mmCIF file with all atom_site columns, C-alpha atoms in Angstrom:
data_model
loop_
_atom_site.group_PDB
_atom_site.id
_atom_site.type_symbol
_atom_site.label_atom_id
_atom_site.label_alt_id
_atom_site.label_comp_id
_atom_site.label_asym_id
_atom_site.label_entity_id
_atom_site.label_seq_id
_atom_site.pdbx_PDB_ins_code
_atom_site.Cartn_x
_atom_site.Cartn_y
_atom_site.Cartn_z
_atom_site.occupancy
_atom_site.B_iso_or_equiv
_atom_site.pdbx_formal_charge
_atom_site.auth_seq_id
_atom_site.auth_comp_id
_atom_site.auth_asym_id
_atom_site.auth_atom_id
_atom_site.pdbx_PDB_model_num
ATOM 1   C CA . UNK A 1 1   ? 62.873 -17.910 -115.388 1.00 0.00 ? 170 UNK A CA 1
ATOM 2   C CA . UNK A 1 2   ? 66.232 -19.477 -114.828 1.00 0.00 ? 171 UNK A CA 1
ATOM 3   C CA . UNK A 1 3   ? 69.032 -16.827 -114.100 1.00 0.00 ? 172 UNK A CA 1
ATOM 4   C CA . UNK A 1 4   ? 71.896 -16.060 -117.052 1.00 0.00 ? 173 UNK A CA 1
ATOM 5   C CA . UNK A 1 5   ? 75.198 -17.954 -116.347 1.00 0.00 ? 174 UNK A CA 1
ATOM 6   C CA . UNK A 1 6   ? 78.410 -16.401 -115.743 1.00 0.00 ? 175 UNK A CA 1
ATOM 7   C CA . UNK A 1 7   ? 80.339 -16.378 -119.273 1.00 0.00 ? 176 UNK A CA 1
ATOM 8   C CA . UNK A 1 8   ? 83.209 -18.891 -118.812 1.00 0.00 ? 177 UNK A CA 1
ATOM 9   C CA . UNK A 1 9   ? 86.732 -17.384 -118.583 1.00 0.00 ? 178 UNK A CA 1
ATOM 10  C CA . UNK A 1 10  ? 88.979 -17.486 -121.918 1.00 0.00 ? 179 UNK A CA 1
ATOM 11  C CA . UNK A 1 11  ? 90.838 -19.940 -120.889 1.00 0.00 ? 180 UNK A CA 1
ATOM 12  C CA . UNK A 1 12  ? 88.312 -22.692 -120.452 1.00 0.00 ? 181 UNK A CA 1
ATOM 13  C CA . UNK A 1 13  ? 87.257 -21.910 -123.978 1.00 0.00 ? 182 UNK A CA 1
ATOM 14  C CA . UNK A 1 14  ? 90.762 -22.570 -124.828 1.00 0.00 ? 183 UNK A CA 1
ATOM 15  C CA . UNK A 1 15  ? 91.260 -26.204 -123.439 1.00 0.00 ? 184 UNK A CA 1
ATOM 16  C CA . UNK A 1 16  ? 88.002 -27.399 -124.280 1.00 0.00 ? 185 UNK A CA 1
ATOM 17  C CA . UNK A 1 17  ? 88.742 -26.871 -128.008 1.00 0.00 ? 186 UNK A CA 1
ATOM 18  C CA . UNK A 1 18  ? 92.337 -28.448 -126.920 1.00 0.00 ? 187 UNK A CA 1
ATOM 19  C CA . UNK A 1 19  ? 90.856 -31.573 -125.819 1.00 0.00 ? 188 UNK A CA 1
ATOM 20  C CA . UNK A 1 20  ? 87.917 -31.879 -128.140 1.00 0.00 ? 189 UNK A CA 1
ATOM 21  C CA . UNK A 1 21  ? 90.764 -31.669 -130.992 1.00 0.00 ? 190 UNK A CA 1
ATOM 22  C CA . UNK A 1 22  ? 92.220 -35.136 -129.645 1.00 0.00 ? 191 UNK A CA 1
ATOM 23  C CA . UNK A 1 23  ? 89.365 -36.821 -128.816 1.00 0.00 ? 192 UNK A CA 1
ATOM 24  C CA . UNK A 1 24  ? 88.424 -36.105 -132.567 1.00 0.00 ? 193 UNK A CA 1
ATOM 25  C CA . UNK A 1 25  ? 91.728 -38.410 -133.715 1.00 0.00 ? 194 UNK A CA 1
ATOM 26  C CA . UNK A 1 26  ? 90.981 -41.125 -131.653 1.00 0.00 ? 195 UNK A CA 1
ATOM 27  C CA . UNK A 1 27  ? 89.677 -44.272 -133.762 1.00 0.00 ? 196 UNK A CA 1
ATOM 28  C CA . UNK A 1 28  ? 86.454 -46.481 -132.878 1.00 0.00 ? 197 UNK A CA 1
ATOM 29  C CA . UNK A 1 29  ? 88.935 -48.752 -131.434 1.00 0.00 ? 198 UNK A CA 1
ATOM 30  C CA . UNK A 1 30  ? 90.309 -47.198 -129.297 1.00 0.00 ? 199 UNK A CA 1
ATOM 31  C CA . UNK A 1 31  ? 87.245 -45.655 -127.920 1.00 0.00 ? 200 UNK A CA 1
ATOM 32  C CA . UNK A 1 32  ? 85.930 -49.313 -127.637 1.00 0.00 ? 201 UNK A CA 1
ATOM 33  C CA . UNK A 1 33  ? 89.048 -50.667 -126.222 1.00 0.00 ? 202 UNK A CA 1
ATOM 34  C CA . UNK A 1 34  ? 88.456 -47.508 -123.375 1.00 0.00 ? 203 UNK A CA 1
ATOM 35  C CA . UNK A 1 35  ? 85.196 -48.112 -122.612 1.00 0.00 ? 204 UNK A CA 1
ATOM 36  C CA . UNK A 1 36  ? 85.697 -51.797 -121.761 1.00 0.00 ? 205 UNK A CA 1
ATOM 37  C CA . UNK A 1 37  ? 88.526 -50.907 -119.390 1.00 0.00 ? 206 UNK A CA 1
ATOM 38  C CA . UNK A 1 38  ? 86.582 -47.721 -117.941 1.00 0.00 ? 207 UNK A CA 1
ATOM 39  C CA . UNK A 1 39  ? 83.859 -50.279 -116.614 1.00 0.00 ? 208 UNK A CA 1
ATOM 40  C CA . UNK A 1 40  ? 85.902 -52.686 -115.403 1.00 0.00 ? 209 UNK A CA 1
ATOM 41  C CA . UNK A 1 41  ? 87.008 -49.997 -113.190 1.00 0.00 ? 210 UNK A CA 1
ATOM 42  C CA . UNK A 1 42  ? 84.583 -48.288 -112.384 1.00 0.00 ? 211 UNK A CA 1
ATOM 43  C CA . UNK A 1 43  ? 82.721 -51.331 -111.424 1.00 0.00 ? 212 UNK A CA 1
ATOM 44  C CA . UNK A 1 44  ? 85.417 -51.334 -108.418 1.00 0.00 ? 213 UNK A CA 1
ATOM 45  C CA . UNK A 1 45  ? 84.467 -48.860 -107.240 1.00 0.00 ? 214 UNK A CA 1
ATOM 46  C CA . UNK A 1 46  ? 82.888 -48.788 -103.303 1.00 0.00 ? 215 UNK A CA 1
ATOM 47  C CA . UNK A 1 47  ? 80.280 -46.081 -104.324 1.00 0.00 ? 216 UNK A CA 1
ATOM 48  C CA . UNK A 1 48  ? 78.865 -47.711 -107.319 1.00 0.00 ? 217 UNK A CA 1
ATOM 49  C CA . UNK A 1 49  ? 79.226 -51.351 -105.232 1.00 0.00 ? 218 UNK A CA 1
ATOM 50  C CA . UNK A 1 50  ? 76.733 -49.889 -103.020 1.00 0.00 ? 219 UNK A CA 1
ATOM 51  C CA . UNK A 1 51  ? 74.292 -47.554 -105.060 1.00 0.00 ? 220 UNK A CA 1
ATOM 52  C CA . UNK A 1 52  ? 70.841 -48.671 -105.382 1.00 0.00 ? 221 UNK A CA 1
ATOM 53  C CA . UNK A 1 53  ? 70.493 -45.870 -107.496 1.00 0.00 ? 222 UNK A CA 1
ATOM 54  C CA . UNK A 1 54  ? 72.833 -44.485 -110.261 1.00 0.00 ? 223 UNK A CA 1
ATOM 55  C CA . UNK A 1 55  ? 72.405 -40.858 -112.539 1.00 0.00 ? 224 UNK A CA 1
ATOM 56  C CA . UNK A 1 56  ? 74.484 -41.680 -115.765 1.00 0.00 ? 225 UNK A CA 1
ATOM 57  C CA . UNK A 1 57  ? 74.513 -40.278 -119.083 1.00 0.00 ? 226 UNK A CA 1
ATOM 58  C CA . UNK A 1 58  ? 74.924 -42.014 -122.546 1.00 0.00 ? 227 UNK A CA 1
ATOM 59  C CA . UNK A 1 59  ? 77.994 -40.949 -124.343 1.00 0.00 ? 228 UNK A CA 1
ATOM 60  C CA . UNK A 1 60  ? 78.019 -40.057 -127.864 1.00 0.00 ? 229 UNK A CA 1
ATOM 61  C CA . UNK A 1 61  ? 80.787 -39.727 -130.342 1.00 0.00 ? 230 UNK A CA 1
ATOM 62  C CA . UNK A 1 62  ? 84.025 -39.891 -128.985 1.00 0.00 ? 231 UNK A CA 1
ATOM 63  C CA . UNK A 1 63  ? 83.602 -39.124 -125.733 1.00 0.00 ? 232 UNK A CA 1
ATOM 64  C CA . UNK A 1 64  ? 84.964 -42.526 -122.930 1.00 0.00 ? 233 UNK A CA 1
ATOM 65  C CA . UNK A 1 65  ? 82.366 -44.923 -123.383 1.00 0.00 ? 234 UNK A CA 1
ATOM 66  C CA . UNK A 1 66  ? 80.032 -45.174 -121.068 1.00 0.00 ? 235 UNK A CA 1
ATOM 67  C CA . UNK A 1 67  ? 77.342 -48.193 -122.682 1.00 0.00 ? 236 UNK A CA 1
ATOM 68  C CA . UNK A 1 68  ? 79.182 -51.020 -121.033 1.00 0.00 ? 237 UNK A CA 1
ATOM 69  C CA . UNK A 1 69  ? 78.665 -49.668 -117.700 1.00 0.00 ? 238 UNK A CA 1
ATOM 70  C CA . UNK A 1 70  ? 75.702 -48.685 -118.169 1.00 0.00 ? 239 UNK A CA 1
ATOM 71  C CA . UNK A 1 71  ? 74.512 -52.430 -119.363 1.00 0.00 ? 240 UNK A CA 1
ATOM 72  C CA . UNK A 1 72  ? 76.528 -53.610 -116.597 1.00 0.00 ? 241 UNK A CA 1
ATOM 73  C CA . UNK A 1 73  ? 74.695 -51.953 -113.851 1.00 0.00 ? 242 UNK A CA 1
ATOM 74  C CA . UNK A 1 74  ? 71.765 -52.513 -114.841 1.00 0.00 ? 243 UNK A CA 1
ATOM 75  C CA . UNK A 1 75  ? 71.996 -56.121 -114.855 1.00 0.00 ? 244 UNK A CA 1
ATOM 76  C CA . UNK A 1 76  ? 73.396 -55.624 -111.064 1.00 0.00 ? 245 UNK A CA 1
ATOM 77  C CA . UNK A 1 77  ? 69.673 -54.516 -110.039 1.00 0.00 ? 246 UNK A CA 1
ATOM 78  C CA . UNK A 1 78  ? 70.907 -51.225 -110.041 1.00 0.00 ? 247 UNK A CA 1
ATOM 79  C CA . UNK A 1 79  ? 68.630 -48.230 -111.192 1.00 0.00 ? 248 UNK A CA 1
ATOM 80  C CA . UNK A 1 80  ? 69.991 -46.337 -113.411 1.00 0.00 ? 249 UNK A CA 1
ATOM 81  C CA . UNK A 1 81  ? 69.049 -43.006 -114.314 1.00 0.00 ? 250 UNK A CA 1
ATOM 82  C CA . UNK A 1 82  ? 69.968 -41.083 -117.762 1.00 0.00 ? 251 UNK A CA 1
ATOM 83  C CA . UNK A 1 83  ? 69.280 -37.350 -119.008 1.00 0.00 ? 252 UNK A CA 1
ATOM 84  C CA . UNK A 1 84  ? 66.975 -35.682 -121.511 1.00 0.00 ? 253 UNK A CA 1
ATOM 85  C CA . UNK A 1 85  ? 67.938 -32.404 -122.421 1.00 0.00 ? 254 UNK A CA 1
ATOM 86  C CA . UNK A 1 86  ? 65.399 -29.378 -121.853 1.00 0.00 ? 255 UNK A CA 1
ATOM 87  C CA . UNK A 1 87  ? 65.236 -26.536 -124.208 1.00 0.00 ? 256 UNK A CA 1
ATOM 88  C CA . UNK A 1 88  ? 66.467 -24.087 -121.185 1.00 0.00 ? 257 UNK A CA 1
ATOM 89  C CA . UNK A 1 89  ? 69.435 -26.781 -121.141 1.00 0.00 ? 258 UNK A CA 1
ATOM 90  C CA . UNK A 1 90  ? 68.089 -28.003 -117.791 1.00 0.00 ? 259 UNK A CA 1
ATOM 91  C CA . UNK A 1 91  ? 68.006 -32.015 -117.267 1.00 0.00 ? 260 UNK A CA 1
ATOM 92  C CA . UNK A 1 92  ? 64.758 -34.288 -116.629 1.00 0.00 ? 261 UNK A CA 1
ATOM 93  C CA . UNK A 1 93  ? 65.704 -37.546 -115.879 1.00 0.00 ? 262 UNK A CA 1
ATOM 94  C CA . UNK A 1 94  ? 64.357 -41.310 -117.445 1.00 0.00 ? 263 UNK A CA 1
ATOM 95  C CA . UNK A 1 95  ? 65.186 -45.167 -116.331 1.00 0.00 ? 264 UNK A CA 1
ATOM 96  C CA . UNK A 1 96  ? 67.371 -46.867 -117.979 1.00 0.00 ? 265 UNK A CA 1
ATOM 97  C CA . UNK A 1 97  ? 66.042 -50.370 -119.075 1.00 0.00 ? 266 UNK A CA 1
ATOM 98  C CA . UNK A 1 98  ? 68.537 -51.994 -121.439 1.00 0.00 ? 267 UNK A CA 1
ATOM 99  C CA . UNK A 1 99  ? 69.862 -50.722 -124.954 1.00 0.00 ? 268 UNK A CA 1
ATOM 100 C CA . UNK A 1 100 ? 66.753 -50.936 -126.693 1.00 0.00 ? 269 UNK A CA 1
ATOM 101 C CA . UNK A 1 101 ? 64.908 -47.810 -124.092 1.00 0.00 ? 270 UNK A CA 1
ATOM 102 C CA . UNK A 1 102 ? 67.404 -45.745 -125.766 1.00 0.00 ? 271 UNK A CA 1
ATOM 103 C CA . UNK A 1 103 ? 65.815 -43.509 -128.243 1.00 0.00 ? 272 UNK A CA 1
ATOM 104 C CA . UNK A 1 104 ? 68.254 -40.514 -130.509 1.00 0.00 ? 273 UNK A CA 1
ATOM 105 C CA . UNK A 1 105 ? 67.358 -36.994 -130.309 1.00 0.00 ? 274 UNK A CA 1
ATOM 106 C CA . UNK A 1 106 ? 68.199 -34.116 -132.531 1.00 0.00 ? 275 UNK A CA 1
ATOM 107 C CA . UNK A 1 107 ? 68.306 -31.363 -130.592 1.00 0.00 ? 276 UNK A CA 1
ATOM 108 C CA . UNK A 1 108 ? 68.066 -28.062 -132.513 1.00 0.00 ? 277 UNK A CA 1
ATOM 109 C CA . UNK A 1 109 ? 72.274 -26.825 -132.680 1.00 0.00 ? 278 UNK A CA 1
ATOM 110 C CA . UNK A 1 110 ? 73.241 -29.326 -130.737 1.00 0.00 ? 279 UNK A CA 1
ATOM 111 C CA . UNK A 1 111 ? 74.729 -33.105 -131.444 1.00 0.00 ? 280 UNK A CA 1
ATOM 112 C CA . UNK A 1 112 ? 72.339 -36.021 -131.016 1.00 0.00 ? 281 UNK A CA 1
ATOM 113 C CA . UNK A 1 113 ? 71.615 -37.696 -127.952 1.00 0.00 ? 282 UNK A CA 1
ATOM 114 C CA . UNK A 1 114 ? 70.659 -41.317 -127.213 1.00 0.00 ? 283 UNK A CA 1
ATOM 115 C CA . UNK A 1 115 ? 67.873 -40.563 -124.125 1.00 0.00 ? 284 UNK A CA 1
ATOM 116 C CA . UNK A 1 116 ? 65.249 -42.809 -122.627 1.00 0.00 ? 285 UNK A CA 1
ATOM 117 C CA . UNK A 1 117 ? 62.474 -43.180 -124.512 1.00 0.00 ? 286 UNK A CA 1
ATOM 118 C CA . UNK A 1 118 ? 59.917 -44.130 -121.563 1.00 0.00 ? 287 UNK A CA 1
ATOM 119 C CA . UNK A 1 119 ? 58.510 -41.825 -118.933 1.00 0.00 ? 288 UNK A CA 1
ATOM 120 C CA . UNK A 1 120 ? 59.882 -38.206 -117.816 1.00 0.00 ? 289 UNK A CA 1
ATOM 121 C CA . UNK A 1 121 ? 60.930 -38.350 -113.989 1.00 0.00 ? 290 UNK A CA 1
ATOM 122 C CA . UNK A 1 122 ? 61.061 -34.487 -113.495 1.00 0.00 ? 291 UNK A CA 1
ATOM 123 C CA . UNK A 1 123 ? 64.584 -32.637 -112.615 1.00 0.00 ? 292 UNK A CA 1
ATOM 124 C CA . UNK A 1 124 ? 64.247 -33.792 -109.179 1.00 0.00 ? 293 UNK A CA 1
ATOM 125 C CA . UNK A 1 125 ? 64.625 -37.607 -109.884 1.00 0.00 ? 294 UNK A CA 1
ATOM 126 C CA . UNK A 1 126 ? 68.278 -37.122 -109.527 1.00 0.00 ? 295 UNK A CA 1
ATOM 127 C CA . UNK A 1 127 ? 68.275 -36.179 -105.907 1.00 0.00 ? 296 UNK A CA 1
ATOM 128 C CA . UNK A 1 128 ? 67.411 -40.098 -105.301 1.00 0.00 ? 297 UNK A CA 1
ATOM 129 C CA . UNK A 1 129 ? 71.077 -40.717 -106.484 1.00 0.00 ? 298 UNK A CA 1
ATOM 130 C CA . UNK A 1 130 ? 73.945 -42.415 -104.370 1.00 0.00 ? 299 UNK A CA 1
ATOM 131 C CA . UNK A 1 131 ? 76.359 -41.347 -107.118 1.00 0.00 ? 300 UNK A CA 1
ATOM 132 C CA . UNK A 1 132 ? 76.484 -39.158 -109.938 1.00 0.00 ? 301 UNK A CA 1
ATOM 133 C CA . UNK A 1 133 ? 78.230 -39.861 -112.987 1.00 0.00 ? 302 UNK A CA 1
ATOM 134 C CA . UNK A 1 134 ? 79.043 -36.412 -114.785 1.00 0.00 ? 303 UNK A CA 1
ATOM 135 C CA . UNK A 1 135 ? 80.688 -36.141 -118.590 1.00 0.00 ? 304 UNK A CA 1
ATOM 136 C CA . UNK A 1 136 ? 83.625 -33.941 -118.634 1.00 0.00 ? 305 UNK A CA 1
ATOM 137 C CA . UNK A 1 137 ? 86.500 -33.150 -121.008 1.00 0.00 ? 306 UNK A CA 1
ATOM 138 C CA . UNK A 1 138 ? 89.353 -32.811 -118.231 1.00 0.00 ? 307 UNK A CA 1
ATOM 139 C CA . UNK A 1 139 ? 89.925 -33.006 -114.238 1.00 0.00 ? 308 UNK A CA 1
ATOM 140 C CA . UNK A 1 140 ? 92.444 -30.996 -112.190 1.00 0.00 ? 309 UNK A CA 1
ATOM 141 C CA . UNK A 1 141 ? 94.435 -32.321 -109.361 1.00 0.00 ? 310 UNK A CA 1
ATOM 142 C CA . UNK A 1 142 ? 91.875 -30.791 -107.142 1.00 0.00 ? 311 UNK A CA 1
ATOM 143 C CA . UNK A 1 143 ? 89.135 -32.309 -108.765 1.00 0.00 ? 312 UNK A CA 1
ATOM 144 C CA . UNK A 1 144 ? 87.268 -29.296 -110.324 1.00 0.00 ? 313 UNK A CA 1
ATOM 145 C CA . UNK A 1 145 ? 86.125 -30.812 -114.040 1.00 0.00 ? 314 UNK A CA 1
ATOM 146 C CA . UNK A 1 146 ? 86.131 -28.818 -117.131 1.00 0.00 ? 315 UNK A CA 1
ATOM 147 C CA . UNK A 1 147 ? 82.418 -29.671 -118.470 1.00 0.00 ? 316 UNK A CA 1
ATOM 148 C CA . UNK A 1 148 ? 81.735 -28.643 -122.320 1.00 0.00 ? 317 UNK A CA 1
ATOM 149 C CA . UNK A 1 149 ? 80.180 -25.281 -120.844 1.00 0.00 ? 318 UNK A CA 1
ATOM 150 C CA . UNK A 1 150 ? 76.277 -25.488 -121.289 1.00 0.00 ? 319 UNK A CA 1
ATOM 151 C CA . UNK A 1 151 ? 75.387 -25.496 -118.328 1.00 0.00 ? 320 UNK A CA 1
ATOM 152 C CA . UNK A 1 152 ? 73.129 -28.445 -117.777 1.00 0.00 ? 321 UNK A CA 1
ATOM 153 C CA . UNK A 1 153 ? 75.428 -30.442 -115.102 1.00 0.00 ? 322 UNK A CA 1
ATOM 154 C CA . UNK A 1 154 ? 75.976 -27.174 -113.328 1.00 0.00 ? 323 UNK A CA 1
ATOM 155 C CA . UNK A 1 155 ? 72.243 -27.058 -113.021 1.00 0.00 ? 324 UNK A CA 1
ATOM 156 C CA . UNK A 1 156 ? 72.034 -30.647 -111.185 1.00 0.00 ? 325 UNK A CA 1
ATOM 157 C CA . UNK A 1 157 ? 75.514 -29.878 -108.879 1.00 0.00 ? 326 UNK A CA 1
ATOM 158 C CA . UNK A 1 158 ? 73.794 -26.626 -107.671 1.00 0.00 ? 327 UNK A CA 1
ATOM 159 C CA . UNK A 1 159 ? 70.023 -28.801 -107.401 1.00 0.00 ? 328 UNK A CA 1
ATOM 160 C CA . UNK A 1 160 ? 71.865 -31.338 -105.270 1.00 0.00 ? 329 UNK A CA 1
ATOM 161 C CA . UNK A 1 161 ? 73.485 -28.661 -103.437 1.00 0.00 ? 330 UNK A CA 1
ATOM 162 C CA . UNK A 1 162 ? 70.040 -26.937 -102.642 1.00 0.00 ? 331 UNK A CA 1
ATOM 163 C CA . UNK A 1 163 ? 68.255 -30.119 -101.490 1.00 0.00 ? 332 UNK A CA 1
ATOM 164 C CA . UNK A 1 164 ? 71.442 -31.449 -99.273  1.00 0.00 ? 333 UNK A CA 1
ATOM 165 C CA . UNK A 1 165 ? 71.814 -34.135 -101.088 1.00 0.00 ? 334 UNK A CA 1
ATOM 166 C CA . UNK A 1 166 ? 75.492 -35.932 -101.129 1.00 0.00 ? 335 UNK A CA 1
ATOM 167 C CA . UNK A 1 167 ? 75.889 -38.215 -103.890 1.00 0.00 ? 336 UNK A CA 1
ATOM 168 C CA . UNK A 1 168 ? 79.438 -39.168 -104.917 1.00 0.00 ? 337 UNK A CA 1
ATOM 169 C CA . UNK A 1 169 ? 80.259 -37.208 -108.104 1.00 0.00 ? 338 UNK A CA 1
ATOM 170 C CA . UNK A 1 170 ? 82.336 -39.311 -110.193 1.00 0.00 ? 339 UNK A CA 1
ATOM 171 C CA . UNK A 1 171 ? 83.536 -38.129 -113.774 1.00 0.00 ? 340 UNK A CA 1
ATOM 172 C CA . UNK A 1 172 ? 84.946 -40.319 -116.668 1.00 0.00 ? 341 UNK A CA 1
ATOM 173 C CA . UNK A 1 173 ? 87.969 -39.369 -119.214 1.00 0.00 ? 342 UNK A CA 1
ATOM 174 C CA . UNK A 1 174 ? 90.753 -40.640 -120.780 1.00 0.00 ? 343 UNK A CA 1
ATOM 175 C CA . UNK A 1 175 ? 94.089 -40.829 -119.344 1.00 0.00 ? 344 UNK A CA 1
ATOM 176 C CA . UNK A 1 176 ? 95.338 -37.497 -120.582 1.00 0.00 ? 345 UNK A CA 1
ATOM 177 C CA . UNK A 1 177 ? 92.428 -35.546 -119.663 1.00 0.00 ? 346 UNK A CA 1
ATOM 178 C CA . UNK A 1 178 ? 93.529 -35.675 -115.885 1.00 0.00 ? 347 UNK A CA 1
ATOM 179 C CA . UNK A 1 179 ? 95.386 -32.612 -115.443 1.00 0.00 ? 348 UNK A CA 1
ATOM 180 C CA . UNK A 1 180 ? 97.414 -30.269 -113.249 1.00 0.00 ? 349 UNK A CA 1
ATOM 181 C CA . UNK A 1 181 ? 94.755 -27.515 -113.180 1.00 0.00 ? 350 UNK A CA 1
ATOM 182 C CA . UNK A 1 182 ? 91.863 -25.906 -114.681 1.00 0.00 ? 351 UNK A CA 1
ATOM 183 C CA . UNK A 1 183 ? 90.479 -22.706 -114.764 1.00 0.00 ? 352 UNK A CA 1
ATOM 184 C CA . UNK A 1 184 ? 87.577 -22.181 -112.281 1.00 0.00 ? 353 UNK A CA 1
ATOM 185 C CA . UNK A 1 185 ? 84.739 -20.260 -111.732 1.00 0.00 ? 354 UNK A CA 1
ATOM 186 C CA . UNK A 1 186 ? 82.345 -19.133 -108.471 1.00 0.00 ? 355 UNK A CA 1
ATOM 187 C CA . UNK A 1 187 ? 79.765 -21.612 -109.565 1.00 0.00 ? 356 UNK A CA 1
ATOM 188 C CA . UNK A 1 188 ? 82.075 -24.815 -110.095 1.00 0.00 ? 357 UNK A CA 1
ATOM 189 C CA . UNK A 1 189 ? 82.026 -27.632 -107.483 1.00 0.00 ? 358 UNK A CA 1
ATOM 190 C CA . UNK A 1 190 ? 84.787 -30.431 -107.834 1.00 0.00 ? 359 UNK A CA 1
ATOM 191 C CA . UNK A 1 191 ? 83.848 -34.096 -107.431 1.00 0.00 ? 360 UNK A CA 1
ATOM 192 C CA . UNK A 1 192 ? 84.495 -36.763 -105.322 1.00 0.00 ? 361 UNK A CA 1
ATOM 193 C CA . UNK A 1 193 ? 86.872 -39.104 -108.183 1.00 0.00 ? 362 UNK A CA 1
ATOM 194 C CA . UNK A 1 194 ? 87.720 -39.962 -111.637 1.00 0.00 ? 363 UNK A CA 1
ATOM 195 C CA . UNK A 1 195 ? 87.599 -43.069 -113.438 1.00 0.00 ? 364 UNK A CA 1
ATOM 196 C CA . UNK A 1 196 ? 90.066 -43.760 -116.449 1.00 0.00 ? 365 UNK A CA 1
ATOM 197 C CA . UNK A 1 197 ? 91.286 -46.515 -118.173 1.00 0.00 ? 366 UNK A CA 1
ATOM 198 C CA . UNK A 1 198 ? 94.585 -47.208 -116.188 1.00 0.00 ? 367 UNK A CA 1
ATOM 199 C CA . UNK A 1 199 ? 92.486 -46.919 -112.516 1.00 0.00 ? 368 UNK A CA 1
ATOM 200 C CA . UNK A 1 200 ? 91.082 -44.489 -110.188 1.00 0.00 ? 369 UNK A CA 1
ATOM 201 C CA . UNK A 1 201 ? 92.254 -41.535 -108.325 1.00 0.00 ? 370 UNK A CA 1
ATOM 202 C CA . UNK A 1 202 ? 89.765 -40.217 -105.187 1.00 0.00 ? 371 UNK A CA 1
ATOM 203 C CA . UNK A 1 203 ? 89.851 -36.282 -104.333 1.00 0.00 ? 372 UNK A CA 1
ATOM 204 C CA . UNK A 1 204 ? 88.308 -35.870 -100.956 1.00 0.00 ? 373 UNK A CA 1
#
């Protein structure tokens, strides 16, 4: 039976609706226009230029588009591994093989996801990783990320922690989501870098 999570301090509430709000005005434009720049850069980057392996996600909606990358390491010869939500908000892990293994799930109160449509990996695929690509709504200057608050990423940070593996954690967002500081709590582990559209800033 997985253990309850600590309920998120106020503030975190606060800036996630704060940052939601403006990714709601953007246009599909601009989140187009972002997601082409995003992989350019992240493409640079000496931990993806080496993965064999990559766990990724498939954003939705207006969150910094992550489908070019995606396509883009995959035709590298990289493996790339997306989520599939659990009902206990855990993730099991599926290969990525091109746009049209993408399958949309409702998932009962929650938005729908594009997962993999082929076979189910198990939660411990991800430990295979040599970098980790986590969704996020803001970074600090320390490099602790403000997630949406369900849970499921903290999951896989404290599963990678467990097993000793070392991935580099590497989190996506928009320019103005990179920020002076967020709130933190006892089970939040920063990451390694972020990737934006105007380049890359490393943490540790």
């Amino acid at each position: 039976m997985s253990q309850p999570r600590p309920r998120a301090e106020p503030g975190k509430r606060t800036l996630r609706q704060g940052f939601l709000s403006v990714r709601s005005r953007l246009t599909a434009d601009d989140v187009a226009e972002t997601e082409a720049a995003l992989a350019a850069r992240a493409l640079e980057l000496r931990e993806l230029a080496h993965a064999r392996t990559v766990a990724a996600y498939v954003s939705v909606g207006n969150e910094p588009g992550t489908r070019a990358l995606l396509e883009a390491l995959h035709a590298r010869g990289v493996r790339v591994l997306l989520p599939v939500l659990m009902a206990d908000n855990d993730l099991d892990w599926g290969a990525y093989d091109g746009e049209g293994s993408l399958v949309r799930v409702q998932h009962r109160g929650k938005m729908a996801l594009l997962e993999p449509a082929g076979e189910r990996l198990g939660p411990d695929a991800v430990l295979a990783a040599d970098a980790v690509l986590l969704p996020g709504l803001a970074v600090d200057a320390r490099g602790m990320r403000l997630g949406r608050g369900g849970g499921s990423y903290d999951r896989v940070l404290a599963r990678l922690e467990r097993a000793g593996a070392d991935p580099a954690l590497v989190v996506l967002l928009y320019d103005s989501e990179v920020v002076d500081r967020v709130p933190e709590e006892r089970h939040d582990r920063p990451v390694h870098a972020v990737v934006t559209p105007s380049g890359v800033r490393r943490f540790r």
